[in-house]
Structures are given as C-alpha cells and as structure tokens.
Tab-separated table of C-alpha atoms in Angstrom:
chain	number	residue	atom	x	y	z
A	1	LYS	CA	-16.941	-13.937	27.626
A	2	ASN	CA	-20.074	-15.241	25.946
A	3	ARG	CA	-21.995	-15.175	22.747
A	4	ALA	CA	-23.869	-11.979	23.393
A	5	SER	CA	-20.689	-10.073	23.780
A	6	LEU	CA	-19.276	-11.675	20.754
A	7	LEU	CA	-22.213	-10.863	18.687
A	8	HIS	CA	-22.087	-7.193	19.855
A	9	GLY	CA	-18.666	-7.039	18.951
A	10	LEU	CA	-19.163	-8.435	15.438
A	11	ILE	CA	-21.891	-5.737	14.986
A	12	SER	CA	-19.652	-3.077	16.146
A	13	ALA	CA	-17.011	-4.322	13.723
A	14	CYS	CA	-19.594	-4.076	10.876
A	15	LYS	CA	-20.480	-0.152	11.432
A	16	HIS	CA	5.111	-17.095	7.496
A	17	GLY	CA	8.738	-16.647	5.952
A	18	ASN	CA	9.684	-15.018	2.581
A	19	THR	CA	9.575	-16.817	-0.755
A	20	SER	CA	11.553	-16.013	-3.755
A	21	LYS	CA	9.861	-18.346	-6.152
A	22	VAL	CA	8.259	-16.549	-9.162
A	23	ARG	CA	4.502	-16.936	-9.376
A	24	THR	CA	2.151	-16.535	-12.103
A	25	PRO	CA	-0.509	-13.835	-11.833
A	26	ARG	CA	-3.382	-16.153	-11.001
A	27	GLU	CA	-1.240	-18.429	-8.731
A	28	GLN	CA	-2.133	-17.878	-5.069
A	29	THR	CA	-0.395	-19.610	-2.063
A	30	THR	CA	-0.839	-19.149	1.656
A	31	THR	CA	1.778	-21.796	2.385
A	32	MET	CA	4.879	-20.290	4.133
A	33	LYS	CA	7.257	-21.393	6.656
A	34	VAL	CA	5.916	-21.494	10.183
A	35	ASN	CA	6.137	-18.346	12.221
A	36	PRO	CA	5.511	-18.073	16.009
A	37	HIS	CA	1.824	-17.903	16.836
A	38	GLU	CA	2.537	-14.737	18.534
A	39	ILE	CA	4.355	-12.044	17.198
A	40	ALA	CA	5.429	-8.625	18.619
A	41	GLY	CA	4.334	-5.463	16.551
A	42	GLY	CA	5.100	-1.747	16.752
A	43	ASP	CA	7.981	-2.057	19.219
A	44	PRO	CA	11.751	-1.966	18.898
A	45	ALA	CA	11.907	-5.765	18.628
A	46	GLY	CA	9.683	-5.674	15.541
A	47	PRO	CA	10.924	-5.445	12.070
A	48	SER	CA	13.069	-2.391	11.197
A	49	ALA	CA	12.256	0.142	8.503
A	50	ALA	CA	15.844	0.698	7.757
A	51	THR	CA	15.212	-0.448	4.170
A	52	CYS	CA	11.939	1.213	3.631
A	53	ARG	CA	12.420	4.617	2.073
A	54	LYS	CA	8.859	5.242	0.909
A	55	LEU	CA	5.534	3.928	1.869
A	56	VAL	CA	2.196	4.592	0.088
A	57	VAL	CA	-0.757	4.511	2.380
A	58	LEU	CA	-4.542	4.578	1.050
A	59	TYR	CA	-7.681	5.005	3.213
A	60	GLY	CA	-11.195	5.576	2.808
A	61	ILE	CA	-13.919	5.617	5.215
A	62	GLY	CA	-15.535	3.180	7.754
A	63	GLY	CA	-14.081	0.626	10.186
A	64	LEU	CA	-11.658	-1.227	8.009
A	65	SER	CA	-10.560	2.046	6.312
A	66	ASP	CA	-9.753	3.425	9.848
A	67	VAL	CA	-6.743	1.098	10.013
A	68	GLY	CA	-5.474	2.948	7.020
A	69	ARG	CA	-5.063	6.083	9.185
A	70	HIS	CA	-3.158	4.120	11.793
A	71	ALA	CA	-1.037	2.796	9.345
A	72	ILE	CA	0.513	6.288	8.962
A	73	MET	CA	1.332	6.352	12.756
A	74	ALA	CA	2.503	2.696	12.638
A	75	GLY	CA	4.728	3.689	9.814
A	76	LEU	CA	6.141	6.776	11.596
A	77	GLU	CA	6.923	4.296	14.581
A	78	LYS	CA	8.954	2.205	12.300
A	79	ASN	CA	10.877	5.411	11.035
A	80	VAL	CA	9.838	4.948	7.350
A	81	GLU	CA	11.706	7.825	5.690
A	82	HIS	CA	8.593	9.045	3.728
A	83	ILE	CA	4.665	8.282	3.701
A	84	THR	CA	2.446	9.377	0.802
A	85	VAL	CA	-1.026	9.257	1.716
A	86	ILE	CA	-3.855	9.145	-0.767
A	87	THR	CA	-7.312	9.509	0.269
A	88	GLU	CA	-10.834	11.338	-0.525
A	89	TYR	CA	-10.990	12.105	3.180
A	90	PRO	CA	-7.723	14.115	4.427
A	91	GLU	CA	-10.174	15.938	7.069
A	92	LEU	CA	-10.460	12.811	8.938
A	93	ASP	CA	-7.158	13.057	10.229
A	94	ASP	CA	-8.488	16.065	12.170
A	95	LYS	CA	-11.472	14.170	13.742
A	96	ASN	CA	-12.134	11.319	16.017
A	97	TRP	CA	-9.828	8.415	15.026
A	98	GLU	CA	-12.581	5.775	16.196
A	99	CYS	CA	-10.212	3.865	18.350
A	100	GLY	CA	-9.168	2.655	21.815
A	101	CYS	CA	-5.657	4.060	21.819
A	102	ILE	CA	-4.849	5.467	25.107
A	103	ASP	CA	-3.426	8.812	24.146
A	104	GLY	CA	-5.625	9.311	21.065
A	105	HIS	CA	-4.347	10.883	18.025
A	106	THR	CA	-3.752	14.259	16.469
A	107	ASN	CA	-3.310	15.001	12.842
A	108	PRO	CA	0.180	13.871	12.109
A	109	PHE	CA	0.571	16.506	9.072
A	110	ASN	CA	0.230	19.243	11.862
A	111	ASP	CA	3.065	17.807	13.841
A	112	GLU	CA	6.519	19.186	13.162
A	113	ALA	CA	8.293	16.048	14.108
A	114	HIS	CA	6.426	14.451	11.388
A	115	ALA	CA	5.305	16.773	8.815
A	116	SER	CA	8.329	16.660	6.661
A	117	LYS	CA	7.930	12.937	6.214
A	118	LEU	CA	4.540	13.000	4.995
A	119	THR	CA	2.832	13.895	1.645
A	120	MET	CA	-0.992	14.257	1.486
A	121	VAL	CA	-2.536	13.567	-1.877
A	122	LYS	CA	-6.401	14.342	-2.096
A	123	ILE	CA	-8.328	12.725	-4.817
A	124	ASP	CA	-12.018	13.499	-5.747
A	125	SER	CA	-13.619	10.017	-6.071
A	126	TRP	CA	-12.158	6.414	-6.801
A	127	LYS	CA	-15.296	6.198	-9.033
A	128	ASN	CA	-13.406	8.453	-11.326
A	129	GLU	CA	-10.154	7.868	-13.180
A	130	GLN	CA	-7.376	9.451	-11.515
A	131	ALA	CA	-4.825	11.162	-13.761
A	132	ASN	CA	-1.156	10.601	-13.368
A	133	LEU	CA	-1.958	8.334	-10.322
A	134	VAL	CA	1.242	6.518	-11.010
A	135	GLU	CA	3.500	9.594	-10.235
A	136	HIS	CA	2.656	9.135	-6.467
A	137	PHE	CA	3.868	5.480	-6.507
A	138	HIS	CA	7.285	6.000	-7.981
A	139	GLY	CA	10.051	5.036	-5.723
A	140	ALA	CA	7.865	3.307	-3.283
A	141	ASP	CA	9.070	0.269	-1.469
A	142	ALA	CA	5.514	-1.015	-0.587
A	143	VAL	CA	1.773	-0.070	-0.469
A	144	ILE	CA	-0.732	-0.334	2.186
A	145	SER	CA	-4.175	-0.107	0.923
A	146	CYS	CA	-7.329	0.160	3.142
A	147	LEU	CA	-10.097	1.154	0.996
A	148	GLY	CA	-12.654	-1.318	1.621
A	149	HIS	CA	-15.308	-1.586	4.331
A	150	ARG	CA	-17.842	-4.025	5.682
A	151	GLN	CA	-20.327	-1.744	7.065
A	152	PRO	CA	-23.909	-1.356	5.720
A	153	GLY	CA	-23.628	2.364	5.927
A	154	TRP	CA	-25.913	3.018	8.739
A	155	LYS	CA	-23.334	5.286	10.342
A	156	ASN	CA	-21.525	6.694	7.617
A	157	THR	CA	-24.009	7.562	4.929
A	158	GLU	CA	-21.232	8.388	2.377
A	159	LEU	CA	-20.678	4.583	2.059
A	160	VAL	CA	-24.206	4.504	0.372
A	161	THR	CA	-24.203	7.912	-1.372
A	162	LYS	CA	-20.745	7.845	-2.913
A	163	GLY	CA	-20.775	4.115	-3.397
A	164	LEU	CA	-18.207	1.242	-2.644
A	165	ILE	CA	-14.515	1.556	-3.551
A	166	ALA	CA	-12.625	-1.614	-2.572
A	167	ARG	CA	-12.888	-2.795	-6.126
A	168	ASP	CA	-12.845	0.567	-8.160
A	169	GLY	CA	-10.141	2.200	-5.881
A	170	ASN	CA	-7.660	-0.850	-5.890
A	171	LYS	CA	-8.136	-1.610	-9.748
A	172	GLN	CA	-6.448	1.906	-10.065
A	173	VAL	CA	-3.891	1.250	-7.276
A	174	ILE	CA	-2.954	-2.214	-8.981
A	175	LYS	CA	-2.453	-0.266	-12.308
A	176	ALA	CA	-0.388	2.368	-10.933
A	177	MET	CA	1.772	-0.036	-8.930
A	178	GLU	CA	2.498	-2.143	-12.107
A	179	GLU	CA	3.355	0.913	-14.059
A	180	ALA	CA	5.580	2.187	-11.526
A	181	ASN	CA	7.374	-1.364	-10.888
A	182	VAL	CA	6.193	-1.489	-7.262
A	183	SER	CA	5.508	-5.041	-6.201
A	184	ARG	CA	4.559	-5.319	-2.497
A	185	VAL	CA	1.109	-4.397	-1.263
A	186	VAL	CA	-0.825	-5.307	1.899
A	187	THR	CA	-4.548	-4.827	1.721
A	188	ILE	CA	-7.482	-5.164	4.129
A	189	SER	CA	-10.573	-7.310	3.711
A	190	SER	CA	-12.671	-9.450	6.021
A	191	PHE	CA	-13.148	-12.874	7.240
A	192	GLY	CA	-16.362	-14.807	6.711
A	193	LEU	CA	-16.641	-13.658	2.977
A	194	ASN	CA	-16.889	-17.083	1.351
A	195	ARG	CA	-18.809	-20.173	1.733
A	196	GLY	CA	-17.081	-22.887	3.610
A	197	ASP	CA	-14.298	-20.276	4.721
A	198	LYS	CA	-12.514	-21.922	7.652
A	199	THR	CA	-9.488	-19.708	7.926
A	200	TRP	CA	-10.797	-18.527	11.491
A	201	PRO	CA	-11.899	-21.561	13.096
A	202	HIS	CA	-14.490	-19.929	15.177
A	203	TRP	CA	-18.435	-20.043	15.132
A	204	ALA	CA	-18.404	-16.319	14.842
A	205	SER	CA	-17.203	-16.832	11.118
A	206	LYS	CA	-20.578	-18.311	10.235
A	207	LEU	CA	-22.183	-15.360	12.061
A	208	MET	CA	-20.119	-12.914	9.905
A	209	ARG	CA	-20.957	-14.945	6.777
A	210	LEU	CA	-24.733	-14.541	7.630
A	211	PHE	CA	-24.232	-10.772	7.886
A	212	PHE	CA	-22.630	-10.812	4.444
A	213	LEU	CA	-25.415	-12.863	2.982
A	214	THR	CA	-28.163	-10.409	4.396
A	215	PHE	CA	-27.550	-6.643	5.241
A	216	MET	CA	-23.920	-6.574	4.147
A	217	ARG	CA	-24.288	-8.244	0.602
A	218	LYS	CA	-22.964	-5.100	-1.254
A	219	ALA	CA	-19.867	-4.823	0.985
A	220	ARG	CA	-19.267	-8.593	0.329
A	221	LYS	CA	-19.428	-8.378	-3.363
A	222	ASP	CA	-17.247	-5.407	-3.388
A	223	LEU	CA	-14.598	-7.036	-1.215
A	224	GLN	CA	-14.634	-10.194	-3.081
A	225	ALA	CA	-14.261	-8.404	-6.270
A	226	MET	CA	-11.329	-6.645	-4.916
A	227	GLU	CA	-9.561	-9.979	-3.834
A	228	LYS	CA	-10.085	-11.374	-7.150
A	229	LEU	CA	-8.359	-8.302	-8.861
A	230	PHE	CA	-5.430	-9.041	-6.539
A	231	ASN	CA	-5.373	-12.652	-7.204
A	232	GLU	CA	-5.167	-12.038	-10.988
A	233	SER	CA	-2.634	-9.243	-10.607
A	234	SER	CA	1.172	-9.588	-10.906
A	235	LEU	CA	1.685	-7.920	-7.604
A	236	ASP	CA	3.200	-9.659	-4.330
A	237	TYR	CA	0.082	-9.014	-2.310
A	238	LEU	CA	-0.977	-9.991	1.282
A	239	ILE	CA	-4.691	-9.635	1.951
A	240	VAL	CA	-5.230	-9.075	5.936
A	241	LYS	CA	-8.462	-10.153	7.379
A	242	PRO	CA	-8.720	-8.754	10.996
A	243	VAL	CA	-10.857	-10.004	13.709
A	244	GLY	CA	-12.628	-7.447	15.722
A	245	ILE	CA	-11.111	-3.805	15.361
A	246	GLY	CA	-13.959	-2.469	17.628
A	247	GLU	CA	-13.773	1.268	18.508
A	248	ASP	CA	-13.030	0.644	22.118
A	249	VAL	CA	-10.269	-1.913	21.883
A	250	VAL	CA	-6.887	-0.706	23.579
A	251	PRO	CA	-3.868	-1.806	21.539
A	252	ALA	CA	-1.927	-4.695	23.070
A	253	GLY	CA	1.373	-3.916	20.898
A	254	LYS	CA	1.296	-7.468	19.556
A	255	TYR	CA	-0.854	-9.654	17.029
A	256	PHE	CA	-1.564	-13.291	16.495
A	257	GLN	CA	-1.622	-14.710	13.199
A	258	GLN	CA	-3.985	-17.632	12.604
A	259	GLU	CA	-2.126	-20.534	11.614
A	260	PRO	CA	-3.825	-23.873	10.092
A	261	GLY	CA	-5.032	-26.368	12.955
A	262	LYS	CA	-4.106	-24.033	15.686
A	263	GLU	CA	-6.279	-22.583	18.237
A	264	ALA	CA	-8.576	-19.661	16.919
A	265	ALA	CA	-6.994	-16.143	17.436
A	266	GLY	CA	-8.751	-14.145	19.755
A	267	GLY	CA	-11.990	-12.204	18.556
A	268	ASN	CA	-10.756	-8.673	19.320
A	269	MET	CA	-7.985	-6.494	17.994
A	270	ALA	CA	-7.090	-2.866	17.953
A	271	LYS	CA	-7.026	-0.885	14.801
A	272	MET	CA	-3.479	0.195	15.735
A	273	ASP	CA	-2.266	-3.279	16.191
A	274	VAL	CA	-3.776	-4.372	12.814
A	275	ALA	CA	-2.013	-1.381	11.243
A	276	ARG	CA	1.369	-2.401	12.858
A	277	PHE	CA	0.854	-5.928	11.465
A	278	MET	CA	0.276	-4.611	8.028
A	279	VAL	CA	3.305	-2.209	8.117
A	280	ASP	CA	5.569	-5.051	9.426
A	281	GLU	CA	4.339	-7.117	6.536
A	282	ALA	CA	4.896	-4.345	4.055
A	283	ILE	CA	8.527	-3.840	5.292
A	284	GLN	CA	9.420	-7.587	5.701
A	285	PRO	CA	7.138	-9.796	3.902
A	286	THR	CA	6.275	-13.277	5.457
A	287	THR	CA	3.259	-14.014	3.458
A	288	VAL	CA	3.300	-13.596	-0.402
A	289	ARG	CA	0.261	-13.744	-2.865
A	290	GLY	CA	-1.977	-14.978	-0.009
A	291	SER	CA	-4.225	-13.959	2.860
A	292	LYS	CA	-3.908	-14.098	6.604
A	293	VAL	CA	-6.399	-13.763	9.416
A	294	VAL	CA	-5.025	-11.952	12.400
A	295	GLY	CA	-6.470	-11.219	15.802
A	296	SER	CA	-5.704	-11.011	19.544
A	297	ALA	CA	-4.555	-13.591	21.940
A	298	PRO	CA	-6.567	-16.884	21.811
A	299	GLY	CA	-9.496	-16.867	23.978
A	300	THR	CA	-9.960	-13.156	24.076
A	301	PRO	CA	-13.528	-12.253	23.708
A	302	MET	CA	-14.954	-9.384	21.334
A	303	SER	CA	-15.633	-6.249	23.075
A	304	GLY	CA	-19.025	-6.114	24.676
C-alpha cells in the first residue's frame, strides 16, 4: 500500500503468440502478438497438456528455485504424462515449501496418485560435470529450469558455501538439451538486473537494481551470465522475471504479463502462480527467445 510495505516485500523476495520464424542463436526478440493482459493460469480454462508427454524440471535452493518445486505440482495439475525432476536437493520436497499455498504441500513422490508420473534424479553438484545428463532429457517436450537465485545467502548458507549455480547448471542443461534435440525451455531470472531496465515500469525496479549493485552483486552476475548463455544458444527459450514471490503470498490462480506501455503489473505474486505461468509457457509457448516480466493484478502491493 505504501513504499514501506513494498520495500519489505522486495527484501523478502531477495532471501504473446507463437512464431515459427527460425532465428539464429544470438538473435533475441520479445515482440510477439498481443495477448490479454490478464491470463488465467492453473485452471481448466488454461492451456491443456494433452501434447506434453514429458517435462523436465530443475530446481535448486532459494526463493527463485522454490518455483521449480511448485512447477512439479503445476505440471501435475496440467496432467503432464511424466515429469523428470533433477536437483541437488530432493529432500526439500519433504520440508517447508516456503509458500502461501492454502493447503500447503506434501512430497508428491510419496503420493500414490502422482508417484508413477515422477522420476527423481539427484546430482551431487552443478559445479561438477554431470556424466550422461543428456539421458534424462531424451523424449522431453520442454524443460523448466529454476536453478538461479537472487538472495545474498543470509538464510540459506549453502548459497554461499556451495556457490552460485545459475550459470554453471544451465550451461550443462543447455548442452544436454541441444544433444537431445529438445528446444523449448522456460527459465527463471529477475527484474532489475540491467542498467536502464524498464521492462517493469515501477520505481521498485530501481530499488532492486540498487540491491543488485550492492549486497546482491554475485547473484546479479550469475543471473546475467545465465541469461547470456541462453541468448547465445540455439534453444527456444523464455526467461521469466517474476515480481514478488514472497513466502506468505496466497495463489490467485492467475497471472499478469507485463506488456510494453501498459500499467505496471502488481508487485506481488505467489510462487505457485509463477510456476503455473512457466508450465503454461512450456506447453504452449507465446514468447520465444525472449523474456517476460510477470506479476499480479496491477495495483497490488508487495506483501508487508
């Protein structure tokens, strides 16, 4: 409601149609046909997963990576036939999901209704070359990669001790996807990374930029390096930059894509709604080789 609550929300967060044109690896565009500003997500009216046989989901640790765990649930909502999960932290599925989802979450791998649709692949560290990684990508229709974070490591000390993995992890993911002939990937990053960034027309973008220039410098450099890798790849990627994702935000069942020249998307969004957007874009792409800021309804303040 005011700048104080928005600032609190930002600090908490730190802890439009298809195109068939063939693009060169370094060509990037965010120009697509105009979509409605408000798009339902995660409900029967949303995109169907009838043509998605296999989805690969990757997550790490931290706020942005939490979206990856929720992408597993969002994929199950869409009746994806099989989901392969690759992570260093499979034990997180048994712990607090750090979200405002009303009913909370239990480990889907322990649910008889879902277990047969899921495969867990544990790796030791993205700092090490993962042998035979490509095997897990064969036959996939799309990939959702949530390996980055924008936290300084105050809460999760492993972000400091084990190092940043957005670049190192996605470098291996990109290589495996290209070898397996999988083209569609939806990955997560952050707004406010770059100087003069006006993709989210809100003063809080400048504040986030200040954070990235001070105590979140390492996270900024890691996310920027990750984005560069996707820009230079041959993949049909979408870089998602969510606004908010505080731990107490209740899913609204919808998301709002920021369109150029339009009112700023709301400054608060549930992790589950971001995950639903990413799954929808993985299944039925509307932005190819570009990025998109996504948030809540315009005028929604960040949680305070």
